[in-house]
CSV table of C-alpha atoms and ligand atoms in Angstrom, one decimal:
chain,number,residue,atom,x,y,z
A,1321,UNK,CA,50.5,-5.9,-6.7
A,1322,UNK,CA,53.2,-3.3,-6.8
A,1323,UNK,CA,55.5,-2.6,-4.1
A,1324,UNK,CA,54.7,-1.2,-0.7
A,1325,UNK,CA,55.5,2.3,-0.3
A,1326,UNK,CA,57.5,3.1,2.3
A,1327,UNK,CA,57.2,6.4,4.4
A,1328,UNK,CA,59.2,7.5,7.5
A,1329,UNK,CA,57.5,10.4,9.9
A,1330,UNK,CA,59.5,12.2,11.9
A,1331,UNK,CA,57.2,14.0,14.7
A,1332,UNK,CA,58.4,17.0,17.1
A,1333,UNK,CA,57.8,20.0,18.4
A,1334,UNK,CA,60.6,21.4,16.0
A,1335,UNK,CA,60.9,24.5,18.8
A,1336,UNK,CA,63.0,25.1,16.7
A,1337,UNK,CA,64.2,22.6,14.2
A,1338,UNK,CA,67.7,22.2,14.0
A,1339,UNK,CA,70.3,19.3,12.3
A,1340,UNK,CA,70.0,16.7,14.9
A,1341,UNK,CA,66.6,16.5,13.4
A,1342,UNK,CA,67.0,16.8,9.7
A,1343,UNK,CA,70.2,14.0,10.2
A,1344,UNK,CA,68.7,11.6,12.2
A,1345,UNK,CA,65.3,12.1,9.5
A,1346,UNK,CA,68.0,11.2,7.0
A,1347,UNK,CA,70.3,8.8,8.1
A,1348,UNK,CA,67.0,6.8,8.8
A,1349,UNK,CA,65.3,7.8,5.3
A,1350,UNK,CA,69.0,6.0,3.9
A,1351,UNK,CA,69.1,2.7,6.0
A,1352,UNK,CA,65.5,1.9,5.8
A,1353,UNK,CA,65.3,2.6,1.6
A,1354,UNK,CA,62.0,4.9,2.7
A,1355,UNK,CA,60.7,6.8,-0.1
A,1356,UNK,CA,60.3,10.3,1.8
A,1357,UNK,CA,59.9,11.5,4.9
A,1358,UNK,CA,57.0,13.4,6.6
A,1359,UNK,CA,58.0,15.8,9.0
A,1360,UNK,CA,55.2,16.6,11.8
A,1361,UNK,CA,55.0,19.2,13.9
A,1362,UNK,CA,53.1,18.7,16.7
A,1363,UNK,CA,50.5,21.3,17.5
A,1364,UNK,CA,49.9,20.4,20.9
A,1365,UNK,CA,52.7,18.1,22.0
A,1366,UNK,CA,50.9,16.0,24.7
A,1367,UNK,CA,53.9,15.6,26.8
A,1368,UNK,CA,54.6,19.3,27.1
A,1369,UNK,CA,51.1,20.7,27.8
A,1370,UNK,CA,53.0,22.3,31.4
A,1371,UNK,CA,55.3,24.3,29.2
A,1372,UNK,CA,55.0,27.2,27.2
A,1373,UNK,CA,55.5,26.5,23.6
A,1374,UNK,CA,55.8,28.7,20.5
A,1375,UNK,CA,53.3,29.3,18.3
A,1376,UNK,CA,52.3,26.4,15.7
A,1377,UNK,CA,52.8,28.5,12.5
A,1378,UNK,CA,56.3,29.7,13.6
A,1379,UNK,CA,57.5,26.0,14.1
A,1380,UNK,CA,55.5,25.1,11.2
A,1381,UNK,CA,57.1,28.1,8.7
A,1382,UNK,CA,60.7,27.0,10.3
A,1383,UNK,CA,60.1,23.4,9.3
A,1384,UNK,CA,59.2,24.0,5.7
A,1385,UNK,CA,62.1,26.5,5.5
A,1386,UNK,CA,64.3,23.6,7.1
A,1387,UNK,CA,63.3,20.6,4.8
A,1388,UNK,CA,62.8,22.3,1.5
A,1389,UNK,CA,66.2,21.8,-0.1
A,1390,UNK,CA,65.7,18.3,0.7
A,1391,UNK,CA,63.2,16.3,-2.5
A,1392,UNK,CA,62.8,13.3,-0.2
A,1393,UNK,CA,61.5,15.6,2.7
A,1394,UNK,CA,58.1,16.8,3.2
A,1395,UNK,CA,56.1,18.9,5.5
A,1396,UNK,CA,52.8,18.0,7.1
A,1397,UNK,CA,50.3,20.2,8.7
A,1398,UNK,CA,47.7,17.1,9.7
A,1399,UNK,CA,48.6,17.9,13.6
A,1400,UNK,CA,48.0,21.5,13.1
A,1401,UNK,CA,44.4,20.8,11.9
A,1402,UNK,CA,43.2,19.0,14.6
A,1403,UNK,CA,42.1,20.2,17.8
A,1404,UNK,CA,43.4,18.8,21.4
A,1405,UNK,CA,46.8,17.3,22.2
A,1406,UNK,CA,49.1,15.9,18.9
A,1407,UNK,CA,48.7,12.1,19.4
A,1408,UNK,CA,50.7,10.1,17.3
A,1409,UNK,CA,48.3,6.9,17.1
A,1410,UNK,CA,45.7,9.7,15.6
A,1411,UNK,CA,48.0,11.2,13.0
A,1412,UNK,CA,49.3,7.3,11.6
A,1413,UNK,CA,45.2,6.6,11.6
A,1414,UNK,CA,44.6,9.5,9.5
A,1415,UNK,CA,47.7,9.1,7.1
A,1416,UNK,CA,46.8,5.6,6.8
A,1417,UNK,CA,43.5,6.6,5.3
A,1418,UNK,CA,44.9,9.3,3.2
A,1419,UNK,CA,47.8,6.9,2.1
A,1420,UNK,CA,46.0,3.1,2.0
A,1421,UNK,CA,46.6,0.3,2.8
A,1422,UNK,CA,49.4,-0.1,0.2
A,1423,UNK,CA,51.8,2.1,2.7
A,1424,UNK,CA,54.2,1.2,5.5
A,1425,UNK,CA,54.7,3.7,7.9
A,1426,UNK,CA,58.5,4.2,9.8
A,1427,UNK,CA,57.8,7.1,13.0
A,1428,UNK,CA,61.6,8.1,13.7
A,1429,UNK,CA,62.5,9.3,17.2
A,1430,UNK,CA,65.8,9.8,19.1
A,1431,UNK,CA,66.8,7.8,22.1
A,1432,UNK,CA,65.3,10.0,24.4
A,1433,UNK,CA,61.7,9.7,23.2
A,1434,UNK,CA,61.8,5.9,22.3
A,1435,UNK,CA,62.7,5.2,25.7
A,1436,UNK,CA,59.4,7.4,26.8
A,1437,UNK,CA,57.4,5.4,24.2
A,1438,UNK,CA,55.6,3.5,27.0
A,1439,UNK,CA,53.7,6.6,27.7
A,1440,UNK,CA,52.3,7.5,24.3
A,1441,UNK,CA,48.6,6.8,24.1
A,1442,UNK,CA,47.0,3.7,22.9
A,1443,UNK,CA,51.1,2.5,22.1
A,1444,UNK,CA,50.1,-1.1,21.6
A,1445,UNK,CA,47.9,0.2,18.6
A,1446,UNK,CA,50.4,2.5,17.3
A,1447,UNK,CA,52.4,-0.4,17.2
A,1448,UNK,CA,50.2,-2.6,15.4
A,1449,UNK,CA,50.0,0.7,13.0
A,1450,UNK,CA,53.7,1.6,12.5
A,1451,UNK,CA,57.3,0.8,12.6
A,1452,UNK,CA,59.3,2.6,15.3
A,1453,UNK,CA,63.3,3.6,14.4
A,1454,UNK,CA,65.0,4.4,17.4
A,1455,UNK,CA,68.3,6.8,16.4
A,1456,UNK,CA,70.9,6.1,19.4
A,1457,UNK,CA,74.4,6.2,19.5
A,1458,UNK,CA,76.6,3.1,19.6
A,1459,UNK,CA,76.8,2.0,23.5
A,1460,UNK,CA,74.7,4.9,24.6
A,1461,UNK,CA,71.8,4.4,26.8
A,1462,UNK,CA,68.9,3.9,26.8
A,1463,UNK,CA,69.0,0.7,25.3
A,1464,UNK,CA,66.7,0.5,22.6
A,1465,UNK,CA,66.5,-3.5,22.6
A,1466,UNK,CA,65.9,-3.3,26.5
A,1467,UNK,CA,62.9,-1.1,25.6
A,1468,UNK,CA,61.8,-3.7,22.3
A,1469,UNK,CA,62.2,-6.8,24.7
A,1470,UNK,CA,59.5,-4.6,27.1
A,1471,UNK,CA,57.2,-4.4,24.4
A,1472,UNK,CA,57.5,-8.7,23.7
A,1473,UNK,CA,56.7,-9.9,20.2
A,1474,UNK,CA,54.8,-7.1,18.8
A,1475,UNK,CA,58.0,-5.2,20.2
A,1476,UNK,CA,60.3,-7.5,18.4
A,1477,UNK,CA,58.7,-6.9,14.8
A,1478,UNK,CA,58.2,-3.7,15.2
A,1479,UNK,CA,60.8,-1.4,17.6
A,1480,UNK,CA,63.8,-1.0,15.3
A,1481,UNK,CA,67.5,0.5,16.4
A,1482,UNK,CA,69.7,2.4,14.0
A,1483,UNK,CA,73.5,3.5,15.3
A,1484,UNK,CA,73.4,7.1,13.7
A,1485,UNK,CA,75.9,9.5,14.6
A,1486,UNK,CA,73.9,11.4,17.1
A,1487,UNK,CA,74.3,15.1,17.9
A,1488,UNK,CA,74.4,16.5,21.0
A,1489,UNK,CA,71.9,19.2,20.0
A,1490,UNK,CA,68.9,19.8,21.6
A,1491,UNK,CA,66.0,23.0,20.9
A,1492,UNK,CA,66.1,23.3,24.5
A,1493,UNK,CA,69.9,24.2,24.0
A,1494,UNK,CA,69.3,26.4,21.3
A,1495,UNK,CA,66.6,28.5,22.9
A,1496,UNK,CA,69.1,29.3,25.8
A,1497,UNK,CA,71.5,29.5,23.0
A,1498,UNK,CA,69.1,32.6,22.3
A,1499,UNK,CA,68.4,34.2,25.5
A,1500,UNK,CA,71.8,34.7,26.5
A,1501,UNK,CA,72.9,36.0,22.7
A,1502,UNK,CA,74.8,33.3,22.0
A,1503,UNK,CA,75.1,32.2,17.8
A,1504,UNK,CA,73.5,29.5,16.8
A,1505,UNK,CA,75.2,29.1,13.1
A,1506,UNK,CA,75.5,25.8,12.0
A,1507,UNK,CA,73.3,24.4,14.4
A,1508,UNK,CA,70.3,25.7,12.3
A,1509,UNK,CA,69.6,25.7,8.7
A,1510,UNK,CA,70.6,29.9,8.0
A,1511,UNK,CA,67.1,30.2,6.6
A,1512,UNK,CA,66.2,29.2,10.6
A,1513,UNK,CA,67.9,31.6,11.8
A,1514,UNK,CA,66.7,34.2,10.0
A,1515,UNK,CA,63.3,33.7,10.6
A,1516,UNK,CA,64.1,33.5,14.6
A,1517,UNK,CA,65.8,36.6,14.0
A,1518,UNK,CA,63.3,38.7,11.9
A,1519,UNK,CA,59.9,37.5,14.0
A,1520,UNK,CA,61.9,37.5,17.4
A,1521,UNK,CA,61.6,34.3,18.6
A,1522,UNK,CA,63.2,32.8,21.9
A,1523,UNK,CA,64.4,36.4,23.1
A,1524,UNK,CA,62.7,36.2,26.4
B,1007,LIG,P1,63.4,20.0,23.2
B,1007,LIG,O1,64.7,20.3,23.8
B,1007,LIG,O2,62.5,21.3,23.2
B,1007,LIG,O3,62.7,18.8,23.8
B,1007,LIG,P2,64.4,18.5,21.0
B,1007,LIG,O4,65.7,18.9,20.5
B,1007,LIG,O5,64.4,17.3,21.9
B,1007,LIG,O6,63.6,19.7,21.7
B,1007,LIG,P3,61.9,17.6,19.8
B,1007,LIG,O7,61.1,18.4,18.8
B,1007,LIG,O8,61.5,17.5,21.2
B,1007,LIG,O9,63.4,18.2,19.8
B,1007,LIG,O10,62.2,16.2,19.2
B,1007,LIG,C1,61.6,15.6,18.1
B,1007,LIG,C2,62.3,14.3,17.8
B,1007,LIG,O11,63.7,14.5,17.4
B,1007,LIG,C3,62.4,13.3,19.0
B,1007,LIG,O12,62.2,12.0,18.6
B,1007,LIG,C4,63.8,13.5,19.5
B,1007,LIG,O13,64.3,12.3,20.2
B,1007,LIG,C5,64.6,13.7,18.2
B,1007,LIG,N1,65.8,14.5,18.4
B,1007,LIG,C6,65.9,15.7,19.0
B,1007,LIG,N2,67.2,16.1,19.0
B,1007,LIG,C7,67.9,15.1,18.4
B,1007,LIG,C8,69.3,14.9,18.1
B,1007,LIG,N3,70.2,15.8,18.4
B,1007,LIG,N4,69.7,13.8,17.5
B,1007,LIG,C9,68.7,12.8,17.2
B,1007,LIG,N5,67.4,12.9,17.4
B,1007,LIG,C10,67.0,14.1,18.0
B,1008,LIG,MG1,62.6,16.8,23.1
């Protein structure tokens, strides 16, 4: 039997995408040998159903211009298929099918969501399905073994932490970046900004 193949998924509602995402994907994609990484945007992002969220196909559009440089990255469009809120546990069930069996899946997240992981639907399952990487700065809360220990011995196996050199860069920041008509170079790919620029996007 060959050896298993080894694919990371970085989920998100990529409103927009900017590096924090694309060096946390690969800082992870480097540490854990992973073969690629799948990025996912979410279509409905269940924890943001109160908020107003752009578009799928613009986040979509801005995360293929994002990752395609990148031969290890990869863009998914599984989420925007489906109809109802983005649930993880249904995505890894879906890839595990298209993948097989012969595939180990790595779902990256940044402190903030690990330490909300309690809250994802049907987690214990998810966790049976998939490794989770938490990316979190060295000494910087929350503690991602605190929130392993929480989860006991399935937690153990499979809640990993990886120090990464965490950017303070959020969307959220970038959007008000946008409003008040503030630059935003550097914190984007250029190809991401000029799509935000030519369609408009985040101007009120
Ligand atoms: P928002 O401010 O709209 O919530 P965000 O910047 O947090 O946007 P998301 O699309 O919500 O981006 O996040 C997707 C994933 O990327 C989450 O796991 C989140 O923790 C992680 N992430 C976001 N920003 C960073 C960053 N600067 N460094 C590392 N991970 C990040
Ligand atoms: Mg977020």
């Amino acid at each position: 039997m060959g050896k298993k193949k080894r694919l990371g998924i970085m989920g998100g509602t990529f409103d927009p995408i900017h590096v924090g995402h694309l060096m946390t994907a690969e800082a992870v994609r480097d540490e854990y040998n992973l073969d690629k990484v799948i990025f996912i945007p979410a279509a409905v992002p269940p924890h943001k159903q109160q908020q107003s969220v752009t578009m799928a196909k613009h986040r979509y559009v801005m995360t293929v211009l994002a990752t395609c440089s990148n031969p290890n990255f990869e863009v998914s469009d599984i989420e925007m298929n489906r109809p109802g809120p983005s649930y993880t546990i249904d995505t890894i069930s879906q890839l595990i099918t298209q993948y097989g069996k012969g595939t180990e899946f790595f779902f990256i997240t940044g402190a903030d969501a690990i330490q909300e992981i309690h809250t994802w639907d049907r987690i214990d399952e998810l966790l049976e399905l998939c490794h989770f990487i938490g990316a979190s700065r060295q000494g910087c809360l929350p503690d991602v073994n605190q929130i392993k220990e929480s989860f006991g011995e399935l937690g153990k196996r499979k809640i990993h932490r990886l120090e990464t050199p965490e950017l303070e860069i959020s969307s959220t920041d970038i959007r008000n970046r946008i409003k008040k008509g503030y630059s935003i170079k550097y914190i984007v790919p250029s190809s991401v900004e000029q799509y935000i620029y030519k369609e408009g996007l985040y101007k009120d």
